[in-house]
Short mmCIF file of C-alpha atoms in Angstrom, two decimals:
data_model
loop_
_atom_site.label_atom_id
_atom_site.label_comp_id
_atom_site.label_asym_id
_atom_site.label_seq_id
_atom_site.Cartn_x
_atom_site.Cartn_y
_atom_site.Cartn_z
CA ARG A 236 64.64 -29.15 60.26
CA TYR A 237 61.99 -31.77 59.65
CA ILE A 238 62.70 -34.23 56.87
CA SER A 239 60.06 -36.72 55.75
CA THR A 240 60.92 -40.37 55.85
CA PHE A 241 59.17 -40.90 52.49
CA ARG A 242 61.42 -38.48 50.61
CA PRO A 243 63.68 -41.12 48.98
CA ALA A 244 60.67 -43.13 47.79
CA VAL A 245 59.07 -40.04 46.28
CA LYS A 246 62.29 -39.13 44.45
CA CYS A 247 62.57 -42.64 43.03
CA ASP A 248 58.97 -42.59 41.75
CA ALA A 249 59.47 -39.14 40.18
CA GLU A 250 62.58 -40.34 38.32
CA LYS A 251 60.76 -43.39 37.00
CA ASN A 252 57.74 -41.44 35.70
CA LYS A 253 59.65 -38.38 34.43
CA ALA A 254 58.58 -37.21 30.91
CA GLN A 255 56.41 -40.26 30.35
CA TRP A 256 54.15 -38.28 27.95
CA LYS A 257 56.93 -37.76 25.40
CA THR A 258 56.26 -41.07 23.66
CA MET A 259 53.04 -42.87 22.71
CA GLY A 260 54.62 -46.20 21.84
CA PRO A 261 55.39 -47.64 18.38
CA ALA A 262 53.37 -46.44 15.40
CA LYS A 263 50.56 -48.84 14.50
CA VAL A 264 49.30 -46.93 11.37
CA ALA A 265 50.92 -47.25 7.95
CA VAL A 266 52.88 -44.14 7.09
CA PRO A 267 51.78 -42.53 3.77
CA SER A 268 54.15 -42.79 0.86
CA PRO A 269 56.22 -39.66 0.20
CA LYS A 270 55.35 -39.97 -3.50
CA LYS A 271 51.65 -39.22 -2.76
CA PHE A 272 52.17 -35.64 -1.73
CA LEU A 273 49.38 -33.03 -1.80
CA GLN A 274 49.09 -31.45 -5.21
CA LYS A 275 47.60 -28.14 -6.30
CA HIS A 276 43.78 -28.03 -6.86
CA SER A 277 43.52 -31.66 -5.70
CA LYS A 278 40.80 -30.83 -3.14
CA GLU A 279 38.64 -28.73 -5.49
CA PRO A 280 35.33 -30.25 -6.73
CA LYS A 281 35.64 -31.83 -10.16
CA LEU A 282 33.05 -31.78 -12.95
CA PRO A 283 31.36 -35.05 -13.87
CA ALA A 284 32.62 -36.95 -16.84
CA ARG A 285 31.23 -35.85 -20.18
CA LYS A 286 28.59 -38.10 -21.68
CA LYS A 287 28.90 -39.63 -25.13
CA GLU A 288 25.67 -38.01 -26.33
CA GLN A 289 27.16 -34.56 -25.86
CA ASP A 290 30.27 -35.57 -27.74
CA SER A 291 28.23 -36.85 -30.68
CA LYS A 292 26.42 -33.55 -31.18
CA LYS A 293 27.74 -31.46 -34.02
CA LEU A 294 28.89 -27.93 -33.48
CA PRO A 295 26.67 -25.18 -34.97
CA ALA A 296 27.73 -23.72 -38.29
CA LEU A 297 29.90 -20.65 -37.86
CA SER A 298 29.09 -17.44 -39.68
CA VAL A 299 32.75 -16.57 -40.12
CA PRO A 300 34.92 -18.25 -42.77
CA ARG A 301 37.20 -21.03 -41.74
CA ARG A 302 40.94 -20.84 -41.85
CA THR A 303 41.03 -23.24 -44.76
CA ASP A 304 38.60 -21.20 -46.90
CA HIS A 305 40.06 -18.99 -49.62
CA PRO A 306 38.38 -16.08 -51.41
CA VAL A 307 37.35 -16.43 -55.03
CA MET A 308 39.99 -14.79 -57.17
CA GLY A 309 39.98 -13.56 -60.76
CA ILE A 310 36.41 -12.20 -60.96
CA GLN A 311 36.27 -8.75 -62.53
CA SER A 312 33.32 -6.40 -63.07
CA LYS A 313 32.90 -3.92 -65.96
CA LYS A 314 30.71 -1.65 -63.86
CA ASN A 315 31.93 1.94 -63.55
CA PHE A 316 31.48 2.58 -59.87
CA ILE A 317 32.63 6.21 -60.16
CA ASN A 318 29.91 7.17 -62.67
CA THR A 319 27.29 5.10 -60.83
CA ASN A 320 28.05 6.82 -57.51
CA ALA A 321 28.04 10.23 -59.19
CA VAL A 322 24.62 9.63 -60.79
CA ALA A 323 23.22 8.30 -57.53
CA ALA A 324 24.50 11.36 -55.69
CA ILE A 325 23.04 13.77 -58.28
CA THR A 326 19.63 12.14 -58.68
CA GLY A 327 19.20 11.03 -55.07
CA LEU A 328 17.20 13.01 -52.56
CA PRO A 329 19.23 14.99 -50.06
CA LYS A 330 19.44 13.40 -46.65
CA LYS A 331 17.47 15.29 -44.06
CA PRO A 332 19.40 16.27 -40.99
CA GLN A 333 18.34 14.50 -37.81
CA PRO A 334 16.54 16.94 -35.48
CA ILE A 335 18.46 17.54 -32.29
CA TYR A 336 18.39 19.89 -29.34
CA VAL A 337 20.94 21.17 -26.88
CA ASP A 338 20.51 21.71 -23.17
CA ARG A 339 22.44 24.99 -23.11
CA ARG A 340 24.37 27.30 -25.44
CA GLN A 341 27.52 25.20 -25.58
CA GLY A 342 25.99 22.00 -24.23
CA ASP A 343 25.69 18.48 -25.53
CA LYS A 344 23.40 17.44 -28.39
CA TYR A 345 20.44 15.09 -27.88
CA LEU A 346 17.90 13.56 -30.23
CA LEU A 347 14.69 15.57 -30.39
CA GLU A 348 12.35 12.67 -31.21
CA THR A 349 13.07 10.69 -28.04
CA SER A 350 13.13 13.76 -25.78
CA GLY A 351 9.34 14.05 -25.44
CA LEU A 352 9.33 17.64 -26.75
CA VAL A 353 7.79 16.68 -30.11
CA PRO A 354 3.95 16.60 -29.92
CA LYS A 355 3.57 13.39 -31.94
CA TYR A 356 0.77 11.94 -29.79
CA ILE A 357 -1.75 14.52 -31.03
CA LYS A 358 -1.73 12.77 -34.41
CA LYS A 359 -3.29 9.63 -33.00
CA LYS A 360 -6.82 8.67 -34.04
CA ASP A 361 -8.08 8.44 -30.48
CA TYR A 362 -6.42 11.68 -29.34
CA GLY A 363 -8.80 13.77 -27.23
CA VAL A 364 -11.35 10.94 -26.90
CA THR A 365 -12.45 10.15 -23.37
CA PRO A 366 -11.32 6.65 -22.39
CA LYS A 367 -14.00 4.01 -21.88
CA TYR A 368 -13.14 3.38 -18.24
CA ILE A 369 -13.58 7.08 -17.40
CA THR A 370 -16.96 7.16 -19.17
CA ARG A 371 -18.03 4.04 -17.28
CA ARG A 372 -16.84 5.54 -14.00
CA ASN A 373 -18.76 8.79 -14.64
CA GLU A 374 -21.93 6.81 -15.35
CA GLU A 375 -21.51 4.88 -12.11
CA VAL A 376 -21.02 8.13 -10.17
CA LYS A 377 -24.17 9.64 -11.74
CA ARG A 378 -26.16 6.50 -10.97
CA ALA A 379 -24.99 6.50 -7.35
CA GLN A 380 -25.85 10.22 -7.01
CA LYS A 381 -29.33 9.61 -8.41
CA GLU A 382 -29.93 6.71 -6.03
CA TYR A 383 -28.80 8.86 -3.12
CA GLU A 384 -31.12 11.70 -4.12
CA ASP A 385 -34.03 9.29 -4.52
CA SER A 386 -33.40 7.84 -1.07
CA ILE A 387 -33.28 11.35 0.42
CA LEU A 388 -36.58 12.30 -1.23
CA GLU A 389 -38.19 9.09 -0.03
CA HIS A 390 -36.92 9.73 3.49
CA LEU A 391 -38.28 13.27 3.41
CA LYS A 392 -41.63 12.00 2.17
CA LYS A 393 -41.76 9.57 5.06
CA ARG A 394 -40.99 12.37 7.48
CA ALA A 395 -43.40 14.85 5.89
CA MET A 396 -45.22 17.29 8.13
CA LYS A 397 -48.68 16.31 9.32
CA ARG A 398 -51.34 18.78 10.50
CA LEU A 399 -53.06 18.13 13.79
CA SER A 400 -56.84 18.16 13.79
CA ASP A 401 -58.82 20.23 16.28
CA GLU A 402 -59.75 17.15 18.31
CA GLU A 403 -56.11 16.04 18.53
CA ARG A 404 -55.01 19.56 19.44
CA ILE A 405 -57.57 19.78 22.25
CA SER A 406 -56.72 16.33 23.60
CA LEU A 407 -53.02 17.18 23.50
CA LEU A 408 -53.65 20.42 25.34
CA GLN A 409 -55.71 18.66 28.00
CA GLY A 410 -53.03 16.03 28.47
CA LEU A 411 -50.35 18.70 28.98
CA LYS A 412 -52.50 20.50 31.54
CA LYS A 413 -53.14 17.24 33.34
CA ASN A 414 -49.40 16.53 33.47
CA TRP A 415 -48.78 20.03 34.77
CA GLU A 416 -51.33 19.49 37.57
CA GLU A 417 -49.64 16.22 38.58
CA VAL A 418 -46.21 17.83 38.65
CA TYR A 419 -47.59 20.80 40.57
CA ARG A 420 -49.19 18.42 43.10
CA ASP A 421 -45.80 16.75 43.63
CA PHE A 422 -44.24 20.18 44.01
CA GLN A 423 -46.78 21.14 46.67
CA CYS A 424 -46.02 17.97 48.58
CA LEU A 425 -42.42 18.99 49.13
CA SER A 426 -41.29 19.68 52.64
CA VAL A 427 -41.00 23.28 53.78
CA GLU A 428 -37.36 22.96 54.76
CA ILE A 429 -35.15 21.61 52.00
CA ASP A 430 -31.84 20.91 53.67
CA THR A 431 -30.45 17.93 51.73
CA ILE A 432 -28.97 17.65 48.26
CA PRO A 433 -31.49 15.02 46.97
CA LYS A 434 -34.37 17.31 48.01
CA LYS A 435 -32.82 20.26 46.18
CA LEU A 436 -32.27 18.20 43.03
CA TYR A 437 -35.82 16.87 43.11
CA LYS A 438 -37.22 20.39 43.53
CA GLU A 439 -35.15 21.69 40.57
CA LYS A 440 -36.36 18.78 38.46
CA LEU A 441 -40.01 19.54 39.23
CA GLU A 442 -39.51 23.24 38.47
CA LEU A 443 -37.94 22.44 35.08
CA GLN A 444 -40.81 20.09 34.20
CA MET A 445 -43.39 22.73 35.15
CA LYS A 446 -41.63 25.39 33.08
CA GLN A 447 -41.44 23.10 30.04
CA LEU A 448 -45.11 22.13 30.36
CA GLU A 449 -46.15 25.78 30.73
CA HIS A 450 -44.15 26.66 27.62
CA ASP A 451 -45.75 23.86 25.58
CA ILE A 452 -49.26 24.80 26.75
CA GLU A 453 -48.67 28.44 25.84
CA VAL A 454 -47.43 27.50 22.35
CA ILE A 455 -50.40 25.21 21.62
CA GLU A 456 -52.92 27.77 22.89
CA LYS A 457 -51.27 30.53 20.86
CA HIS A 458 -51.16 28.62 17.52
CA LYS A 459 -54.36 27.20 16.19
CA VAL A 460 -52.68 25.25 13.35
CA ILE A 461 -49.91 22.81 14.37
CA TYR A 462 -47.80 20.55 12.15
CA ILE A 463 -45.78 17.58 13.39
CA ALA A 464 -43.26 15.38 11.58
CA ASN A 465 -44.12 11.77 10.81
CA GLU A 466 -41.51 9.44 12.30
#
């Protein structure tokens, strides 16, 4: 078996450096005194010292008697409390029972005044009077409605119907006939064979224009009085 020649040297070094981390040398920091041990609540924040001005202030007067106070003794009254109470009970007005209500037959009792069942608000002076803000709002709504109606009437007046005179009617009729002749001339200029989509669309367009012009000419010739809207 192979044995390294450096084995004895390695063993010697391992023995010298064995457990060298167990000690860090002599202590260089002063050890705390055992008398200064950690006490309870020592790490809690402490309140600042009380100022002298607060100490000089006097305490407020107490409404209860002090321990050193003694009641006044020896005072007697000749008043007959029995007769006085009897007279007060006879001559006094009977106490009215407090109005209550119950939620069911064998339920709990509740005060009637704070329940909201007593109509006490109808006794107010301004009961039934329309509030000022509602009156003001109604006036604003009426004013806005009136302005809207006025604007509509003004718009209708601007777009009122106007009657065409005979000269205007004749000139309009001649212009429509002239337009029809121009469209008809373009229609006559079409090729005999219409084999493409643009040609078909153009022909349909001319036919629609001719029909619309013929309809307008017929209407104007039929009606002698014509009204138009002013725009």
